mmCIF file of C-alpha atoms in Angstrom:
data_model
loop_
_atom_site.group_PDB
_atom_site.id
_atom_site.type_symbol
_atom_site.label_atom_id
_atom_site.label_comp_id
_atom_site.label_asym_id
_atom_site.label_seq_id
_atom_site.Cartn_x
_atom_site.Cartn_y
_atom_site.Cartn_z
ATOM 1 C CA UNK A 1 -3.467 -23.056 -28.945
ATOM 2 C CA UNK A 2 -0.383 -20.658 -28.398
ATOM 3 C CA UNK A 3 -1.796 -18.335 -31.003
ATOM 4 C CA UNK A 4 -5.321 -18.619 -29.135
ATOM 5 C CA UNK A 5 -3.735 -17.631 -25.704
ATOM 6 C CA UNK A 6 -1.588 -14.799 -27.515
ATOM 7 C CA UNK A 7 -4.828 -13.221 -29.264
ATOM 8 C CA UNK A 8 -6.260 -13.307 -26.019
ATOM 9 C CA UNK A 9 -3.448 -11.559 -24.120
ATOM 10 C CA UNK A 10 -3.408 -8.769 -26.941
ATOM 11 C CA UNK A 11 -6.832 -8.380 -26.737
ATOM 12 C CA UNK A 12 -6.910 -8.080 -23.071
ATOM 13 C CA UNK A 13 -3.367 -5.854 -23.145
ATOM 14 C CA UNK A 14 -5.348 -3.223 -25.626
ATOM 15 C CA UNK A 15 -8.775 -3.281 -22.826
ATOM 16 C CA UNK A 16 -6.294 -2.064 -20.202
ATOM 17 C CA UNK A 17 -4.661 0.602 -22.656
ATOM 18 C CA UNK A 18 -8.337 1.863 -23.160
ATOM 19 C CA UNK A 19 -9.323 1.868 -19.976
ATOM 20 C CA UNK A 20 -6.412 3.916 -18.794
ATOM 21 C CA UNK A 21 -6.751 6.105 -21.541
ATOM 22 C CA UNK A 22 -10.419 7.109 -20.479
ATOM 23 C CA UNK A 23 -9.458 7.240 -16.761
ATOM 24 C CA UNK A 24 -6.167 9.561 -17.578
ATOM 25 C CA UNK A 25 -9.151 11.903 -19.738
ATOM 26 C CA UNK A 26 -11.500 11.403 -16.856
ATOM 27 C CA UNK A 27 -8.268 12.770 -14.465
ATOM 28 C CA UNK A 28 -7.604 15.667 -17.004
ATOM 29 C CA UNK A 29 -11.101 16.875 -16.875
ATOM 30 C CA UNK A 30 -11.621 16.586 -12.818
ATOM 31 C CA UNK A 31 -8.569 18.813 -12.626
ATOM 32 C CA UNK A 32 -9.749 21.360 -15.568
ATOM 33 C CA UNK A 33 -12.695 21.388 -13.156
ATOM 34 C CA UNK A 34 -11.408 22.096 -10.095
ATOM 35 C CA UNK A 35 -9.099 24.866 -11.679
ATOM 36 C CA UNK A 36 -11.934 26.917 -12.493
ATOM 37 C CA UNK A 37 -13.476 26.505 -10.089
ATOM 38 C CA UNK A 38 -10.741 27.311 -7.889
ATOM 39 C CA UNK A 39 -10.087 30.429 -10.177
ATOM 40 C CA UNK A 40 -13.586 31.661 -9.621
ATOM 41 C CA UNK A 41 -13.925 32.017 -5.777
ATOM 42 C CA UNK A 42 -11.475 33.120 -3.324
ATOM 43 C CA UNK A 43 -12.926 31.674 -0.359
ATOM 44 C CA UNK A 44 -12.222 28.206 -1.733
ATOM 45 C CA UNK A 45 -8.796 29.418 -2.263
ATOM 46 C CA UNK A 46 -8.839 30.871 1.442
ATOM 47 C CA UNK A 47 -10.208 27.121 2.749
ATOM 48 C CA UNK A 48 -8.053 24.550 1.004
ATOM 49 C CA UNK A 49 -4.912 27.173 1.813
ATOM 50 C CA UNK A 50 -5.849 26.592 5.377
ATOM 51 C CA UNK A 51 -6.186 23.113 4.870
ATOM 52 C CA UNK A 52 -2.736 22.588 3.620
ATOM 53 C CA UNK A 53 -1.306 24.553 6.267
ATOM 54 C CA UNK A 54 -2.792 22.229 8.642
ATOM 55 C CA UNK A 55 -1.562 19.155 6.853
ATOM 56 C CA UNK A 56 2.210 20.442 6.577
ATOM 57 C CA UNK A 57 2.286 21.148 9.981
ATOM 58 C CA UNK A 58 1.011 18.711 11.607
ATOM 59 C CA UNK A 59 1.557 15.427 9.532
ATOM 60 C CA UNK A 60 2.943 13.049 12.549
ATOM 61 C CA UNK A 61 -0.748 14.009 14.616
ATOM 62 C CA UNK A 62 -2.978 10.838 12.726
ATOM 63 C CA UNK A 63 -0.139 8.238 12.674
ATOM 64 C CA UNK A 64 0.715 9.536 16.456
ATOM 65 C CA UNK A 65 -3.258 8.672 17.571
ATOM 66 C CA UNK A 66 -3.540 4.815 17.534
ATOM 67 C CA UNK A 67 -0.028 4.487 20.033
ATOM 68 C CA UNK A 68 -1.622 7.020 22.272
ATOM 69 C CA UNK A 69 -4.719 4.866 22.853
ATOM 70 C CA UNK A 70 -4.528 1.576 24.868
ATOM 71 C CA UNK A 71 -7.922 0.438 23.500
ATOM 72 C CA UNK A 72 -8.709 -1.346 20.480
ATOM 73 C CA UNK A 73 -11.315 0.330 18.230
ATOM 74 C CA UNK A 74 -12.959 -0.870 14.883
ATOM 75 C CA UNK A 75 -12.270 0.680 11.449
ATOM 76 C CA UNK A 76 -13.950 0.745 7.955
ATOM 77 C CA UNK A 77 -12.185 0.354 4.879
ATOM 78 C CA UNK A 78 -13.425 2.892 1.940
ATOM 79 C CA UNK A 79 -14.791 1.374 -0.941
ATOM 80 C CA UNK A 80 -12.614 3.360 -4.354
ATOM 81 C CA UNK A 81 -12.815 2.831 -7.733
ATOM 82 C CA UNK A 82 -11.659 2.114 -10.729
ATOM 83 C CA UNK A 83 -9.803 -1.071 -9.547
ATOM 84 C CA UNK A 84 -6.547 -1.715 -11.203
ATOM 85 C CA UNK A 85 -5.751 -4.161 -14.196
ATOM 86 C CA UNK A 86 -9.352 -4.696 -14.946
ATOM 87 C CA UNK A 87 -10.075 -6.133 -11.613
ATOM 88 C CA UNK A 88 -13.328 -6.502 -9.532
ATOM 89 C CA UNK A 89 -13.858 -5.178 -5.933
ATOM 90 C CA UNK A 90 -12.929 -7.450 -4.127
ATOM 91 C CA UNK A 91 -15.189 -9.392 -1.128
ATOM 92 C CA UNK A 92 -13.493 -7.424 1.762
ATOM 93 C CA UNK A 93 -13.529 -3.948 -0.045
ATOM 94 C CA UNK A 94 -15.652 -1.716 2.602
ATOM 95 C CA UNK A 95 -15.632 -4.252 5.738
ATOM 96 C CA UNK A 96 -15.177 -3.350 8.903
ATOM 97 C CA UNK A 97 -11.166 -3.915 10.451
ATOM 98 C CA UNK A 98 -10.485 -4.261 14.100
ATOM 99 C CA UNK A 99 -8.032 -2.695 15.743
ATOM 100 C CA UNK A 100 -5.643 -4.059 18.349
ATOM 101 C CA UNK A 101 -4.004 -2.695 21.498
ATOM 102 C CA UNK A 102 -1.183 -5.193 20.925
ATOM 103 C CA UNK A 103 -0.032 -7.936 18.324
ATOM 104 C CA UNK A 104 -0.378 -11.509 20.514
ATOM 105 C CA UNK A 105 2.641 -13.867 20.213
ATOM 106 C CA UNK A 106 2.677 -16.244 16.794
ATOM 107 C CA UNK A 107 5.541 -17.748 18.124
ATOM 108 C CA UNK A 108 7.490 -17.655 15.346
ATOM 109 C CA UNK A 109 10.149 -20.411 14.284
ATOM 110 C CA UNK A 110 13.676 -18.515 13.497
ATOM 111 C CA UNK A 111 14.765 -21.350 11.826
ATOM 112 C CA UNK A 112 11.560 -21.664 9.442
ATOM 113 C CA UNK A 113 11.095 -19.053 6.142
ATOM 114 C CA UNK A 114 7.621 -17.456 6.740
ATOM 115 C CA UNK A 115 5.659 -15.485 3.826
ATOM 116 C CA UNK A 116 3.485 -13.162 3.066
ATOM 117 C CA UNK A 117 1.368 -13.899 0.033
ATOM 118 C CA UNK A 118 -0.269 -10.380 -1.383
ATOM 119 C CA UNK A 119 -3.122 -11.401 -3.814
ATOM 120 C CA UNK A 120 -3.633 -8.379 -5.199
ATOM 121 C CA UNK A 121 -5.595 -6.853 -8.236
ATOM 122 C CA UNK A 122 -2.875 -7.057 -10.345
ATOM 123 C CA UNK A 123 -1.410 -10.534 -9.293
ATOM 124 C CA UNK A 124 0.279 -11.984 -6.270
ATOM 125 C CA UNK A 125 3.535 -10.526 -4.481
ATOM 126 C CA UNK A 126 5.545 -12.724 -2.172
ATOM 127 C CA UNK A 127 7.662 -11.283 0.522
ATOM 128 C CA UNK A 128 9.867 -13.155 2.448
ATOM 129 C CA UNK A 129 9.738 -11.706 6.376
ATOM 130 C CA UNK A 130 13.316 -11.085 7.840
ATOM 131 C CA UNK A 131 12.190 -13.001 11.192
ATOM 132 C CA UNK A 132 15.896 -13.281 12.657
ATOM 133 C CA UNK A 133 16.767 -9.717 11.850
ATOM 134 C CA UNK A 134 12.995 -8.352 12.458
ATOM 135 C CA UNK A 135 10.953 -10.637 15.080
ATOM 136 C CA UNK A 136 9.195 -8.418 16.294
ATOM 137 C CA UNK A 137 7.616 -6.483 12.867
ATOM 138 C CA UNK A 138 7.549 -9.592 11.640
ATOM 139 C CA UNK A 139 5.295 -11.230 14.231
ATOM 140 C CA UNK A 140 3.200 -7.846 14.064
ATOM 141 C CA UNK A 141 2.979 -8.541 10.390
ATOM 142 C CA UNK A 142 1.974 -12.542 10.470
ATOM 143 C CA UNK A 143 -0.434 -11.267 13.381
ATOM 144 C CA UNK A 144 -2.404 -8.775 11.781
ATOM 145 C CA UNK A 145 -2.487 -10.824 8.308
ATOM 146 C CA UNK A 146 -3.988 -13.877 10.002
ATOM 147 C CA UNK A 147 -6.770 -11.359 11.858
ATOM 148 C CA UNK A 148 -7.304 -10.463 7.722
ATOM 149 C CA UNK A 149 -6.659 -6.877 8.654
ATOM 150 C CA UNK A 150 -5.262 -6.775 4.655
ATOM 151 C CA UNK A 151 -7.761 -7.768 3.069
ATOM 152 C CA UNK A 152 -10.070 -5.490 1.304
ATOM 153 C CA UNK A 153 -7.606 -2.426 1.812
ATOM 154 C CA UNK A 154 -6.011 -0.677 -1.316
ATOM 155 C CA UNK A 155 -2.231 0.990 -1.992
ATOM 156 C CA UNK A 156 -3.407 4.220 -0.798
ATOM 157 C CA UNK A 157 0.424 5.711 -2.159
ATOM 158 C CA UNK A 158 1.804 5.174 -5.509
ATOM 159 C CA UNK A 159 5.361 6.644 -5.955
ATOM 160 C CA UNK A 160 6.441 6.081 -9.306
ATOM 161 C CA UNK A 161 9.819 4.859 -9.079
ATOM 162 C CA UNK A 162 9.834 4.903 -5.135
ATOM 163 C CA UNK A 163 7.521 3.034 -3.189
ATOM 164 C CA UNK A 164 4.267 1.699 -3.226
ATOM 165 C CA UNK A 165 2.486 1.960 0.183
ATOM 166 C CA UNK A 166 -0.578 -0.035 1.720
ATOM 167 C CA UNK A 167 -1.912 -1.352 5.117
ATOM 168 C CA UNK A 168 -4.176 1.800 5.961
ATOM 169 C CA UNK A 169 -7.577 0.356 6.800
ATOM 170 C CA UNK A 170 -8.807 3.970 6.164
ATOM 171 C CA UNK A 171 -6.809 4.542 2.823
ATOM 172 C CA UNK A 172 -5.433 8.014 4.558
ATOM 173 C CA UNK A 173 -2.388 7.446 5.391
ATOM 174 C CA UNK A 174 -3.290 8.063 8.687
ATOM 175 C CA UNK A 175 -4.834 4.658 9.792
ATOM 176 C CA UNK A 176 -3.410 1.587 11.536
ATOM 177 C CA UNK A 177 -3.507 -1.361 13.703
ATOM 178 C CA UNK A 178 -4.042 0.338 16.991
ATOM 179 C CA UNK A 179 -1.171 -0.066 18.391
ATOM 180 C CA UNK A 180 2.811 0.722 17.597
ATOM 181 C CA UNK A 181 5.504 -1.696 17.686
ATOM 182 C CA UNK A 182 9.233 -0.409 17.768
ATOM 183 C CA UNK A 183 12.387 -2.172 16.217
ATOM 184 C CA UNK A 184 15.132 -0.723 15.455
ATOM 185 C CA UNK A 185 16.343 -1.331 11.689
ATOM 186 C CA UNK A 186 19.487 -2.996 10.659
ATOM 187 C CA UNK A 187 22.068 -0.544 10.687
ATOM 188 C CA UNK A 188 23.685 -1.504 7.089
ATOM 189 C CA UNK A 189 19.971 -1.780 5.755
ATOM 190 C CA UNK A 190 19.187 -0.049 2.207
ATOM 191 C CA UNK A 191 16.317 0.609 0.687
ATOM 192 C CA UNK A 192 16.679 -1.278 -2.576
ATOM 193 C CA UNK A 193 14.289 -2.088 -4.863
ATOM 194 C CA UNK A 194 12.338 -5.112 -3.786
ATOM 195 C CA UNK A 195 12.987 -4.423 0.339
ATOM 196 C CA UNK A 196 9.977 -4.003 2.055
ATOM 197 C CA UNK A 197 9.802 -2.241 5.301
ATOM 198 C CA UNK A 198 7.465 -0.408 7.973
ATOM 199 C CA UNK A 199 6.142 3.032 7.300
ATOM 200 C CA UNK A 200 6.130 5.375 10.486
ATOM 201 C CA UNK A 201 5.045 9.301 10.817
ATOM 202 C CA UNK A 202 8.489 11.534 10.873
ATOM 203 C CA UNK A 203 8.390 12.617 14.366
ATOM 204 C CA UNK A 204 8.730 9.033 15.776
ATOM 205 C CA UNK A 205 11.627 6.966 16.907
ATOM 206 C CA UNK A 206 13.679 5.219 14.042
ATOM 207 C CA UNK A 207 11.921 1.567 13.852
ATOM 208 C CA UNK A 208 8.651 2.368 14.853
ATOM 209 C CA UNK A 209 5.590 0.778 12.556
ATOM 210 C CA UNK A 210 1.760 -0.302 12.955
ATOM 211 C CA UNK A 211 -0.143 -2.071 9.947
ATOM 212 C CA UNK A 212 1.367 0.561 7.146
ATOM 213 C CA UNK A 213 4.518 -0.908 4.706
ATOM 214 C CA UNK A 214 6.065 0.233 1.737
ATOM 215 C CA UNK A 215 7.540 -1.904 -1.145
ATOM 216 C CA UNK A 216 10.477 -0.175 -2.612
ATOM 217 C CA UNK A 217 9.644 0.216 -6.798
ATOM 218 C CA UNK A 218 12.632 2.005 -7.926
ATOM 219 C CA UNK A 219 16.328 3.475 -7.520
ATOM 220 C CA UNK A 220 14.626 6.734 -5.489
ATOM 221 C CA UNK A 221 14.413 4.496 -2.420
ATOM 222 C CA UNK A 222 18.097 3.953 -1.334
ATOM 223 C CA UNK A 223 18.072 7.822 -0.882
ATOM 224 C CA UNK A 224 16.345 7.346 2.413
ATOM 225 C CA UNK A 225 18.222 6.529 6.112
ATOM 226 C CA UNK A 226 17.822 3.595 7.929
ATOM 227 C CA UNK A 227 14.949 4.864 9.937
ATOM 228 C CA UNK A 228 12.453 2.677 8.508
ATOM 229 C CA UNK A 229 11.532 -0.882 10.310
ATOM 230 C CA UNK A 230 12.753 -3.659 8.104
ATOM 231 C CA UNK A 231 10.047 -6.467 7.099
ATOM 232 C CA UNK A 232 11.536 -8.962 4.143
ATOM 233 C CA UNK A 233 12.269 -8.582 0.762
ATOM 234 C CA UNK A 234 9.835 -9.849 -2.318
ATOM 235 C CA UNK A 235 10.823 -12.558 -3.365
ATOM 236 C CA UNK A 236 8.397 -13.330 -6.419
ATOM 237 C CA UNK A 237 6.395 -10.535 -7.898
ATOM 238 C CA UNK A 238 8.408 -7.497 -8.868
ATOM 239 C CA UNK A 239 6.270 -7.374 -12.502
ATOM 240 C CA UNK A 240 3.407 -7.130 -10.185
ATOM 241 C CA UNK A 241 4.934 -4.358 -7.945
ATOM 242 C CA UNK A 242 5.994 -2.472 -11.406
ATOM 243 C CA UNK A 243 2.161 -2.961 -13.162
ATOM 244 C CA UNK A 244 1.013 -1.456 -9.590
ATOM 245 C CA UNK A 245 3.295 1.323 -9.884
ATOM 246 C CA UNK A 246 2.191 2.682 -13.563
ATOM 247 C CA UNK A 247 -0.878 2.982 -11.905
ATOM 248 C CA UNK A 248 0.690 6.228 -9.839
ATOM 249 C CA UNK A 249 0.659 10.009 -11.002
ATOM 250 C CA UNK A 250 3.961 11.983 -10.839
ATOM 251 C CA UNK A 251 2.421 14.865 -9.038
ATOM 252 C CA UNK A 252 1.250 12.751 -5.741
ATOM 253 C CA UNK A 253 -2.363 13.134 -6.662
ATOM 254 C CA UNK A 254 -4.373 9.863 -5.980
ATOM 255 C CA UNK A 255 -3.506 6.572 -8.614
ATOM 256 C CA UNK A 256 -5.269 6.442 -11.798
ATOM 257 C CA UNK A 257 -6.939 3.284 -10.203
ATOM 258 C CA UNK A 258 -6.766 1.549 -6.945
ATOM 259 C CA UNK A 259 -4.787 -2.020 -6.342
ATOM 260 C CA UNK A 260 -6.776 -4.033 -3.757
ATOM 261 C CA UNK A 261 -4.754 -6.409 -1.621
ATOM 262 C CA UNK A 262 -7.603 -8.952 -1.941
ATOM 263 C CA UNK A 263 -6.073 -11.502 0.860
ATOM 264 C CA UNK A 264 -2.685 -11.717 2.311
ATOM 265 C CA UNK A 265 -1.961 -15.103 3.451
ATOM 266 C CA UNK A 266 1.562 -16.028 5.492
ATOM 267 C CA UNK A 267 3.007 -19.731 4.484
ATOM 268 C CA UNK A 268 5.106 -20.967 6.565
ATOM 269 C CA UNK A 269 8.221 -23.618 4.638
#
């Protein structure tokens, strides 16, 4: 029986080497492509150097939109492929999210442990929620993740060795909840590996977060200041976080293949 199950975890171990294999090709050609094409006309050279311009100066605008408005609006979640580890789309990939104008009161226990359960692509990642030293991302959190505004939505940023980053509905970077809440972080908190806390656009207030979090992957994260709204820590799941994390590119350019958060749950012990 052992020797069954280990035959069958080789064999499925040497599918996922192929299948990166043909994606990291597929990768190498797209970008052959678009360097010669790129190379042969200067207005395309012209446009996407505009483009960037407007990106780098102006990256705070999209996360800034959804705090300006006091009404909730509806969002749809892109549908991307390949899905990691050899995974199907899931049932919520390309469904429709609703937005919020603010998180309503779960009424969190301090003295009870709350998780959130990611089952993702690649396996499930618990995170404990720091309710006494975060209520109030914390009850954002449990809020949105018993709407099922998670599920169906992707890690739209893979930082090897940083973070990994999810909870855009539009798999921008630019999406969220609809609203903003603000909290200010712990001021002795670090960004190990394993803490997971709030992402927020660089021209708002320390503490400020929507739907968007970041799971710290590796050593690069205790380089940033406590700026960043504190959530919990994962408790179970790092392999997970680290198989998500190959999936990255060291040059920012989008993952190799896209990790689905296919329902996040909270449990409450």
């Amino acid at each position: 029986m052992s020797t069954g199950r280990s035959q069958k975890r080789q064999r499925k171990k040497e599918r996922r080497h192929a299948r990166r294999e043909e994606i990291t090709r597929y990768v190498r050609r797209r970008r052959r492509q678009r360097l010669l094409i790129l190379l042969g006309s200067f207005g395309a050279l012209a446009a996407i150097a505009l483009a960037v311009l407007y990106v780098v100066r102006s990256p705070s605008e999209p996360a800034a939109t959804p705090a300006a408005s006091a009404e909730a609006g509806t969002v749809k979640v892109p549908t991307q492929e390949p899905v990691a580890c050899d995974a199907e789309l899931p049932r919520a990939a390309g469904s429709t999210k609703q937005q919020y104008p603010e998180p309503e009161d779960q009424k969190l226990d301090p003295d009870s442990t709350y998780k959130l359960i990611l089952n993702t692509s690649c396996g499930d990642v618990e995170i404990t929620l720091d309710v006494q030293r975060a209520p109030k991302t914390s009850n954002s959190i449990v809020f949105l993740a018993r709407k099922g505004f998670f599920d169906g939505t992707f890690f739209h940023r893979i930082a090897p060795q940083f973070v990994i980053q999810g909870g855009d509905p539009t798999g921008s970077g630019s999406g969220g909840s609809g609203y903003k809440v603000t909290e200010a972080p712990p001021d002795d908190l670090t960004y190990q590996e394993g803490v997971v806390a709030m992402a927020k656009a660089g021209a708002e207030a320390a503490g400020t977060s929507g739907s968007q979090f970041f799971i710290v992957s590796g050593s690069g994260g205790e380089s940033l200041t406590p700026d960043y709204a504190l959530l919990g820590e994962v408790t179970e799941g790092m392999d997970v976080v680290e198989e998500i994390m190959r999936t990255g590119t060291a040059d920012g350019t989008p993952p190799r293949a896209y990790t689905y958060i296919e329902r996040a749950l909270i449990v409450e012990e």
